[in-house]
Coordinates of C-alpha atoms in Angstrom, one line a residue:
M8 CA 42.4 -67.5 -177.9
K9 CA 42.7 -64.4 -175.7
T10 CA 45.5 -64.1 -173.1
I11 CA 43.9 -64.3 -169.6
F12 CA 46.4 -62.5 -167.4
K13 CA 47.4 -58.8 -167.8
S14 CA 51.0 -58.0 -168.3
T15 CA 51.2 -55.9 -165.1
I16 CA 50.4 -59.1 -163.1
L17 CA 53.1 -61.0 -165.0
L18 CA 55.6 -58.5 -164.4
A19 CA 54.7 -58.2 -160.7
V20 CA 54.9 -61.9 -160.0
A21 CA 58.3 -62.3 -161.8
G22 CA 59.9 -61.8 -158.3
L23 CA 57.9 -61.4 -155.1
S24 CA 60.8 -61.6 -152.6
L25 CA 61.7 -58.3 -151.1
F26 CA 63.0 -55.8 -153.5
T27 CA 65.3 -52.8 -152.3
S28 CA 65.7 -49.7 -154.3
C29 CA 69.0 -48.8 -156.0
K30 CA 70.5 -45.6 -154.5
D31 CA 69.5 -43.7 -157.6
D32 CA 65.8 -44.6 -157.2
N33 CA 63.6 -42.2 -155.6
E34 CA 61.0 -43.0 -153.0
S35 CA 58.1 -42.8 -155.4
N36 CA 59.2 -45.8 -157.4
P37 CA 57.1 -49.0 -157.0
T38 CA 58.5 -51.3 -154.3
L39 CA 57.6 -54.9 -154.2
T40 CA 57.0 -56.2 -150.7
Q41 CA 56.5 -59.6 -149.3
P42 CA 54.0 -60.0 -146.4
T43 CA 54.7 -62.7 -143.8
T44 CA 51.3 -63.4 -142.4
F45 CA 47.7 -62.1 -142.0
V46 CA 44.9 -62.6 -139.6
L47 CA 42.1 -65.2 -139.8
N48 CA 39.3 -63.9 -137.5
E49 CA 37.6 -66.1 -134.9
P50 CA 33.9 -66.6 -136.1
S51 CA 31.0 -65.9 -133.8
I52 CA 30.3 -69.4 -132.8
N53 CA 29.4 -70.7 -129.3
G54 CA 30.0 -74.4 -128.5
T55 CA 30.1 -77.3 -130.8
I56 CA 28.9 -77.2 -134.4
D57 CA 26.5 -80.1 -135.2
L58 CA 27.4 -80.8 -138.8
E59 CA 24.2 -82.7 -139.3
K60 CA 21.7 -80.2 -137.7
T61 CA 23.4 -76.9 -138.6
T62 CA 22.0 -75.6 -141.9
A63 CA 23.5 -72.1 -141.8
P64 CA 26.9 -71.8 -143.3
I65 CA 30.1 -71.4 -141.2
V66 CA 31.3 -67.9 -142.1
L67 CA 35.0 -67.1 -142.2
T68 CA 36.6 -63.6 -142.6
W69 CA 40.2 -62.6 -142.7
S70 CA 42.1 -59.4 -143.1
Q71 CA 43.9 -58.6 -146.4
P72 CA 47.6 -59.1 -145.9
T73 CA 50.0 -56.2 -146.5
P74 CA 49.9 -55.7 -150.3
Y75 CA 52.4 -57.8 -152.1
N76 CA 53.5 -54.5 -153.7
N77 CA 52.3 -51.0 -153.5
F78 CA 52.1 -47.7 -155.5
N79 CA 51.5 -48.5 -159.2
A80 CA 51.1 -52.2 -159.6
P81 CA 48.9 -53.9 -157.1
V82 CA 48.7 -57.7 -157.2
V83 CA 45.6 -59.5 -156.0
P84 CA 46.4 -62.8 -154.2
T85 CA 44.5 -65.9 -154.3
Y86 CA 43.3 -67.7 -151.1
W87 CA 42.8 -71.2 -150.2
V88 CA 41.1 -72.5 -147.0
E89 CA 42.9 -75.5 -145.4
I90 CA 41.2 -77.5 -142.6
S91 CA 43.0 -80.2 -140.4
P92 CA 41.4 -82.6 -137.9
T93 CA 44.9 -82.9 -136.3
G94 CA 46.3 -79.4 -136.4
Q95 CA 49.5 -80.6 -138.3
F96 CA 49.0 -79.5 -141.9
S97 CA 51.9 -81.8 -143.1
Q98 CA 50.2 -83.9 -145.8
A99 CA 47.2 -82.9 -147.9
F100 CA 44.4 -85.3 -148.5
D101 CA 43.8 -86.0 -152.2
A102 CA 40.5 -87.5 -153.1
N103 CA 42.0 -88.8 -156.4
A104 CA 44.8 -90.6 -154.7
E105 CA 44.6 -94.4 -154.2
D106 CA 46.4 -94.1 -150.8
N107 CA 45.9 -91.2 -148.4
T108 CA 47.8 -92.8 -145.5
G109 CA 49.2 -90.0 -143.4
A110 CA 47.0 -87.3 -144.8
D111 CA 46.2 -84.8 -142.1
Y112 CA 44.5 -81.8 -143.8
F113 CA 42.3 -80.9 -146.8
V114 CA 42.0 -77.9 -148.9
L115 CA 38.6 -76.7 -150.1
N116 CA 38.1 -77.0 -153.8
E117 CA 37.0 -73.3 -154.2
T118 CA 39.6 -70.5 -154.3
F119 CA 38.8 -66.9 -153.1
S120 CA 39.9 -63.5 -154.1
S121 CA 39.1 -61.9 -150.7
G122 CA 38.3 -62.8 -147.1
K123 CA 34.8 -61.2 -147.0
N124 CA 32.0 -63.6 -145.9
V125 CA 33.5 -66.8 -147.1
Q126 CA 31.0 -69.5 -146.3
L127 CA 31.7 -73.1 -145.5
S128 CA 28.9 -75.7 -145.9
P129 CA 28.6 -78.0 -142.9
E130 CA 27.3 -80.8 -145.1
S131 CA 30.3 -80.5 -147.4
L132 CA 32.7 -80.4 -144.5
N133 CA 31.1 -83.6 -143.2
L134 CA 31.3 -85.4 -146.5
T135 CA 35.0 -84.5 -146.9
L136 CA 35.8 -85.9 -143.4
L137 CA 33.9 -89.1 -144.3
Q138 CA 35.9 -89.5 -147.5
M139 CA 39.1 -88.7 -145.6
F140 CA 38.7 -91.1 -142.8
G141 CA 36.3 -93.8 -144.2
W142 CA 34.3 -93.7 -141.0
T143 CA 31.5 -96.3 -140.4
E144 CA 28.4 -95.7 -138.4
E145 CA 30.2 -97.2 -135.4
T146 CA 33.5 -95.3 -135.7
V147 CA 32.4 -91.7 -136.5
P148 CA 33.6 -89.7 -133.5
A149 CA 31.1 -87.7 -131.4
A150 CA 33.2 -84.7 -131.4
L151 CA 36.2 -83.5 -133.6
P152 CA 38.2 -80.3 -133.4
L153 CA 39.0 -78.8 -136.8
S154 CA 42.0 -76.5 -137.2
I155 CA 41.5 -73.9 -139.9
R156 CA 44.0 -71.7 -141.7
V157 CA 44.1 -69.8 -144.9
K158 CA 46.8 -69.8 -147.4
S159 CA 47.7 -66.7 -149.6
A160 CA 49.7 -66.6 -152.8
V161 CA 50.0 -64.9 -156.1
R162 CA 49.6 -67.0 -159.4
D163 CA 51.1 -66.3 -162.7
A164 CA 49.6 -67.2 -166.1
S165 CA 50.7 -70.7 -165.8
F166 CA 49.3 -70.9 -162.2
N167 CA 52.7 -71.1 -160.5
E168 CA 52.5 -69.8 -157.0
Y169 CA 54.7 -67.1 -155.6
G170 CA 55.0 -65.5 -152.1
V171 CA 53.1 -68.2 -150.3
I172 CA 52.1 -67.1 -146.7
Y173 CA 49.7 -68.5 -144.1
S174 CA 47.2 -67.0 -141.6
N175 CA 47.1 -68.0 -138.0
I176 CA 45.2 -71.1 -137.0
I177 CA 41.7 -71.1 -135.5
T178 CA 40.0 -74.2 -134.0
L179 CA 36.3 -75.0 -134.2
M180 CA 34.7 -77.9 -132.4
T181 CA 32.4 -80.0 -134.5
A182 CA 30.2 -83.1 -134.3
P183 CA 30.3 -85.1 -137.5
Y184 CA 27.9 -87.7 -138.5
Y185 CA 27.7 -90.8 -140.7
K186 CA 25.8 -91.1 -143.9
V187 CA 26.0 -93.4 -146.8
L188 CA 28.2 -91.7 -149.4
K189 CA 26.7 -91.3 -152.9
P190 CA 29.0 -92.2 -155.7
A191 CA 30.7 -89.2 -157.2
D192 CA 29.5 -87.9 -160.5
P193 CA 31.6 -88.9 -163.5
E194 CA 34.3 -86.3 -164.0
I195 CA 33.4 -84.4 -167.2
W196 CA 35.6 -82.0 -169.1
W197 CA 34.5 -79.5 -171.7
L198 CA 35.4 -79.0 -175.3
I199 CA 36.0 -75.3 -176.4
G200 CA 37.5 -73.6 -179.4
S201 CA 37.2 -72.6 -183.0
D202 CA 36.1 -76.1 -183.9
I203 CA 33.5 -76.4 -181.1
A204 CA 29.9 -75.1 -181.2
D205 CA 29.9 -71.5 -182.4
G206 CA 33.6 -71.3 -182.3
S207 CA 33.8 -68.3 -180.1
W208 CA 35.9 -69.7 -177.2
G209 CA 33.1 -68.4 -174.9
S210 CA 31.8 -70.3 -171.9
D211 CA 28.1 -70.6 -172.5
I212 CA 27.2 -74.3 -172.4
A213 CA 25.9 -75.7 -175.9
K214 CA 26.2 -72.4 -177.5
C215 CA 30.0 -72.2 -177.1
V216 CA 31.2 -75.2 -175.1
I217 CA 30.2 -78.9 -175.3
P218 CA 30.7 -81.4 -172.5
M219 CA 32.4 -84.8 -172.9
Q220 CA 30.1 -87.7 -172.5
T221 CA 30.2 -90.9 -170.3
I222 CA 30.4 -94.2 -172.0
E223 CA 27.9 -97.0 -171.5
D224 CA 29.3 -99.8 -169.4
E225 CA 32.3 -97.8 -168.5
K226 CA 33.3 -98.0 -164.7
Y227 CA 33.8 -94.7 -163.0
D228 CA 35.6 -94.3 -159.6
S229 CA 33.1 -93.9 -156.8
K230 CA 35.2 -91.3 -154.9
A231 CA 36.5 -89.1 -157.8
G232 CA 34.2 -90.2 -160.7
Q233 CA 37.2 -90.8 -162.9
G234 CA 37.2 -93.0 -166.0
K235 CA 36.9 -92.8 -169.8
T236 CA 34.7 -90.2 -171.5
Q237 CA 34.2 -89.4 -175.1
W238 CA 32.9 -87.1 -177.8
I239 CA 32.3 -87.8 -181.5
G240 CA 31.7 -85.0 -184.0
Y241 CA 33.1 -82.9 -186.8
L242 CA 36.4 -81.0 -186.4
G243 CA 37.4 -78.5 -189.1
G244 CA 41.1 -78.0 -188.1
G245 CA 40.6 -74.6 -186.6
G246 CA 41.7 -75.8 -183.2
F247 CA 40.2 -76.6 -179.8
K248 CA 41.1 -77.3 -176.2
L249 CA 39.6 -79.1 -173.2
R250 CA 38.8 -77.4 -169.9
G251 CA 38.3 -79.1 -166.6
A252 CA 35.9 -76.5 -165.4
L253 CA 34.2 -73.3 -166.8
D254 CA 34.8 -71.2 -163.7
D255 CA 38.5 -71.9 -162.8
G256 CA 40.2 -69.3 -164.9
W257 CA 41.6 -72.1 -167.1
A258 CA 43.5 -73.6 -164.3
A259 CA 42.5 -77.1 -165.6
Q260 CA 43.1 -77.5 -169.4
I261 CA 44.6 -79.7 -172.1
G262 CA 46.3 -78.3 -175.1
Q263 CA 48.6 -79.4 -177.9
G264 CA 52.3 -80.0 -177.3
A265 CA 54.9 -79.8 -180.1
A266 CA 52.7 -81.4 -182.7
F267 CA 49.3 -82.9 -183.1
G268 CA 49.1 -86.2 -181.2
T269 CA 51.1 -84.8 -178.2
F270 CA 48.9 -83.3 -175.5
V271 CA 50.0 -81.3 -172.4
K272 CA 48.1 -80.8 -169.1
N273 CA 47.6 -77.5 -167.3
D274 CA 50.1 -75.5 -169.5
G275 CA 48.8 -72.1 -170.3
G276 CA 51.3 -71.8 -173.1
S277 CA 50.2 -75.0 -174.9
G278 CA 48.8 -74.7 -178.4
D279 CA 45.3 -75.3 -179.7
I280 CA 44.7 -78.8 -180.8
K281 CA 44.4 -78.9 -184.5
V282 CA 43.5 -82.0 -186.4
P283 CA 45.4 -82.6 -189.7
A284 CA 42.3 -82.8 -191.9
A285 CA 38.8 -81.8 -191.5
G286 CA 36.2 -84.7 -190.7
L287 CA 34.6 -86.8 -188.1
Y288 CA 36.7 -87.5 -185.0
K289 CA 36.5 -89.5 -181.9
I290 CA 37.9 -87.8 -178.8
T291 CA 38.5 -89.9 -175.8
L292 CA 39.7 -88.7 -172.4
N293 CA 40.7 -91.0 -169.5
T294 CA 40.4 -88.7 -166.5
A295 CA 41.9 -91.5 -164.1
E296 CA 45.1 -91.5 -166.3
L297 CA 45.1 -87.7 -166.6
A298 CA 45.1 -87.3 -162.8
K299 CA 48.6 -89.0 -162.8
A300 CA 50.2 -86.3 -165.0
G301 CA 51.8 -83.3 -163.4
D302 CA 51.3 -79.7 -164.6
K303 CA 52.9 -78.9 -167.9
E304 CA 53.5 -82.6 -168.5
E305 CA 52.6 -84.5 -171.7
T306 CA 49.9 -87.1 -171.2
T307 CA 48.5 -90.0 -173.0
A308 CA 45.1 -89.8 -171.3
L309 CA 43.8 -87.9 -174.4
T310 CA 43.4 -89.3 -177.8
V311 CA 42.0 -87.6 -180.9
E312 CA 41.5 -90.0 -183.9
P313 CA 39.4 -90.2 -187.0
Y314 CA 35.9 -91.7 -186.5
D315 CA 35.7 -95.0 -188.3
G316 CA 31.8 -95.0 -188.7
T317 CA 29.5 -92.8 -190.7
A318 CA 27.0 -90.3 -189.6
K319 CA 24.0 -88.8 -191.2
V320 CA 23.7 -85.1 -191.2
Y321 CA 20.3 -84.1 -189.9
S322 CA 18.6 -80.9 -190.9
G323 CA 16.7 -80.8 -187.6
M324 CA 16.1 -82.4 -184.2
A325 CA 13.2 -82.0 -181.8
I326 CA 11.8 -82.9 -178.3
S327 CA 8.5 -84.5 -178.4
G328 CA 6.2 -85.8 -175.6
S329 CA 3.2 -85.5 -173.4
F330 CA 3.9 -81.9 -172.9
N331 CA 3.4 -80.9 -176.5
G332 CA 0.9 -83.4 -177.7
W333 CA 3.7 -85.5 -179.1
G334 CA 4.5 -82.8 -181.6
D335 CA 7.8 -81.2 -182.5
T336 CA 9.6 -78.6 -180.3
E337 CA 12.6 -78.0 -182.4
M338 CA 16.2 -78.1 -180.9
T339 CA 19.0 -75.7 -181.9
P340 CA 22.1 -77.0 -183.6
C341 CA 25.3 -76.2 -181.5
S342 CA 27.3 -75.7 -184.7
T343 CA 25.9 -73.7 -187.5
G344 CA 28.9 -72.9 -189.7
W345 CA 30.0 -76.5 -190.3
E346 CA 28.7 -80.1 -190.1
N347 CA 26.7 -80.4 -186.9
H348 CA 25.9 -83.5 -184.7
D349 CA 25.1 -81.7 -181.3
W350 CA 21.8 -80.1 -180.4
Y351 CA 20.3 -78.3 -177.4
I352 CA 17.2 -76.7 -176.1
V353 CA 16.1 -75.2 -172.6
H354 CA 12.6 -76.3 -171.7
D355 CA 10.3 -76.3 -168.7
F356 CA 8.9 -79.6 -167.6
A357 CA 6.4 -80.7 -165.0
A358 CA 7.0 -83.9 -162.9
G359 CA 5.6 -86.9 -164.8
D360 CA 6.1 -85.4 -168.2
E361 CA 7.2 -87.9 -170.8
V362 CA 9.9 -87.0 -173.5
K363 CA 11.7 -88.3 -176.5
I364 CA 14.4 -87.0 -178.8
K365 CA 13.5 -87.3 -182.5
E366 CA 14.4 -86.2 -186.0
A367 CA 12.3 -83.1 -186.8
G368 CA 9.3 -84.1 -188.9
S369 CA 9.8 -87.9 -188.7
W370 CA 9.8 -90.7 -186.1
D371 CA 12.2 -92.8 -188.2
F372 CA 15.0 -91.6 -185.9
N373 CA 14.1 -91.3 -182.2
K374 CA 15.8 -92.0 -178.8
G375 CA 14.5 -92.9 -175.5
G376 CA 15.8 -94.8 -172.4
I377 CA 16.1 -94.8 -168.7
F378 CA 17.6 -91.9 -166.9
V379 CA 20.7 -92.0 -164.7
D380 CA 20.7 -89.4 -162.0
Y381 CA 23.7 -87.0 -161.4
S382 CA 24.0 -84.0 -159.1
A383 CA 22.8 -81.4 -161.7
G384 CA 20.3 -83.4 -163.6
M385 CA 20.2 -86.7 -165.5
Y386 CA 21.7 -88.4 -168.5
V387 CA 20.8 -91.4 -170.6
Y388 CA 22.3 -93.5 -173.3
G389 CA 19.6 -93.1 -175.9
V390 CA 18.0 -96.2 -177.3
S391 CA 16.3 -96.3 -180.7
N392 CA 12.6 -96.6 -180.2
G393 CA 13.4 -97.0 -176.5
P394 CA 11.0 -96.1 -173.5
N395 CA 9.8 -92.6 -172.9
L396 CA 12.1 -90.5 -170.8
V397 CA 10.1 -89.6 -167.5
I398 CA 10.8 -86.3 -165.8
A399 CA 10.9 -86.9 -162.0
E400 CA 11.1 -83.3 -160.9
T401 CA 9.5 -80.1 -162.1
G402 CA 11.9 -77.6 -163.4
S403 CA 13.8 -76.0 -166.3
Y404 CA 16.3 -78.2 -168.0
M405 CA 19.0 -77.7 -170.7
I406 CA 18.9 -80.8 -173.0
L407 CA 22.0 -81.7 -175.0
F408 CA 21.9 -84.4 -177.6
N409 CA 24.6 -85.9 -179.8
D410 CA 23.0 -87.7 -182.8
I411 CA 26.0 -90.0 -183.4
T412 CA 26.4 -91.5 -180.0
G413 CA 22.8 -91.0 -178.9
Y414 CA 23.9 -89.5 -175.6
I415 CA 21.3 -87.3 -173.9
R416 CA 22.1 -85.1 -171.0
F417 CA 19.6 -82.9 -169.0
I418 CA 21.1 -80.1 -167.0
K419 CA 18.8 -78.6 -164.3
Q420 CA 18.8 -74.8 -164.7

């Protein structure tokens, strides 16, 4: 796979403490500098922000700190927004931790490359506060000051941070509110690599990457959505990895350690996972166990083992339903260069449409069931000759289907 970071960045972050020139250097040589702070601007807000009634985002802006270096090798820092209800910033809240006693600030999941028009969702802020404090309808405060600061640092190819500095702190008065928390979506990682889909290492869902699948009757943590996920399919031995997200620059990933069977978390230098022989494999990832491993540490949360069942290789799959007179609208195989068991299609549906997944040209193999909702669509554990799938909301959906597990996922486009 391709190297993500340019060599100039790697060289620049090798040491971000103040460098001084040797007496033989001239003034035009690059000089690495270490800024000490930068300015977080006061937003144009009057009075208390009602987190329930305010629909417009809270906009933050900040100045770019003095460049970490100048002349020929600029380094772009990464920014994190940190928010504290106490103003202390001593212990970060971790949504995945079992015990957050003493936590007094939280970090927004999103990172930023500049301080231009950074928007905070009032609804998301309120949700995080509810998770952090566990308020009930009786204990949620009428008013709560939030202290906000911005952290800046430069990250290398392994996501180590250098030159950490902080902005000034601003305080916004907010009015939080109570609402019943919806259980978190199951945490889903993505398969990518030479063995996966088209083998291109690209980030297009279904064409290049395939999501792991939830497991029927598996219990998932309501706060973090963690638990066991799986995928069953053909691996040719060309190599693959797992990614935690497709938009994080490979910050969350799992690769191979010293040999097949050892797997390493968040190590950009880890190898591709290569099975010893081509065939059907079952990949299982326990995201709850994975959360306990540190970066660059080996983890037993991932297992890759030969599949002990058999699987028919189908020449075609289709969606069929009330929208096409119960005919066949054929799906596309995710893998075309080797044995395929994953299929996809993007299709527009109206509310009330009924759907099934079936073998193209035959009803001998078909899957239906009852949808489970998640934030970006629905999924279902397909049942042979099961009930028709009923679309609740008009829209365009990407449908993914695994013909071994019967798992069906609808992603709202």
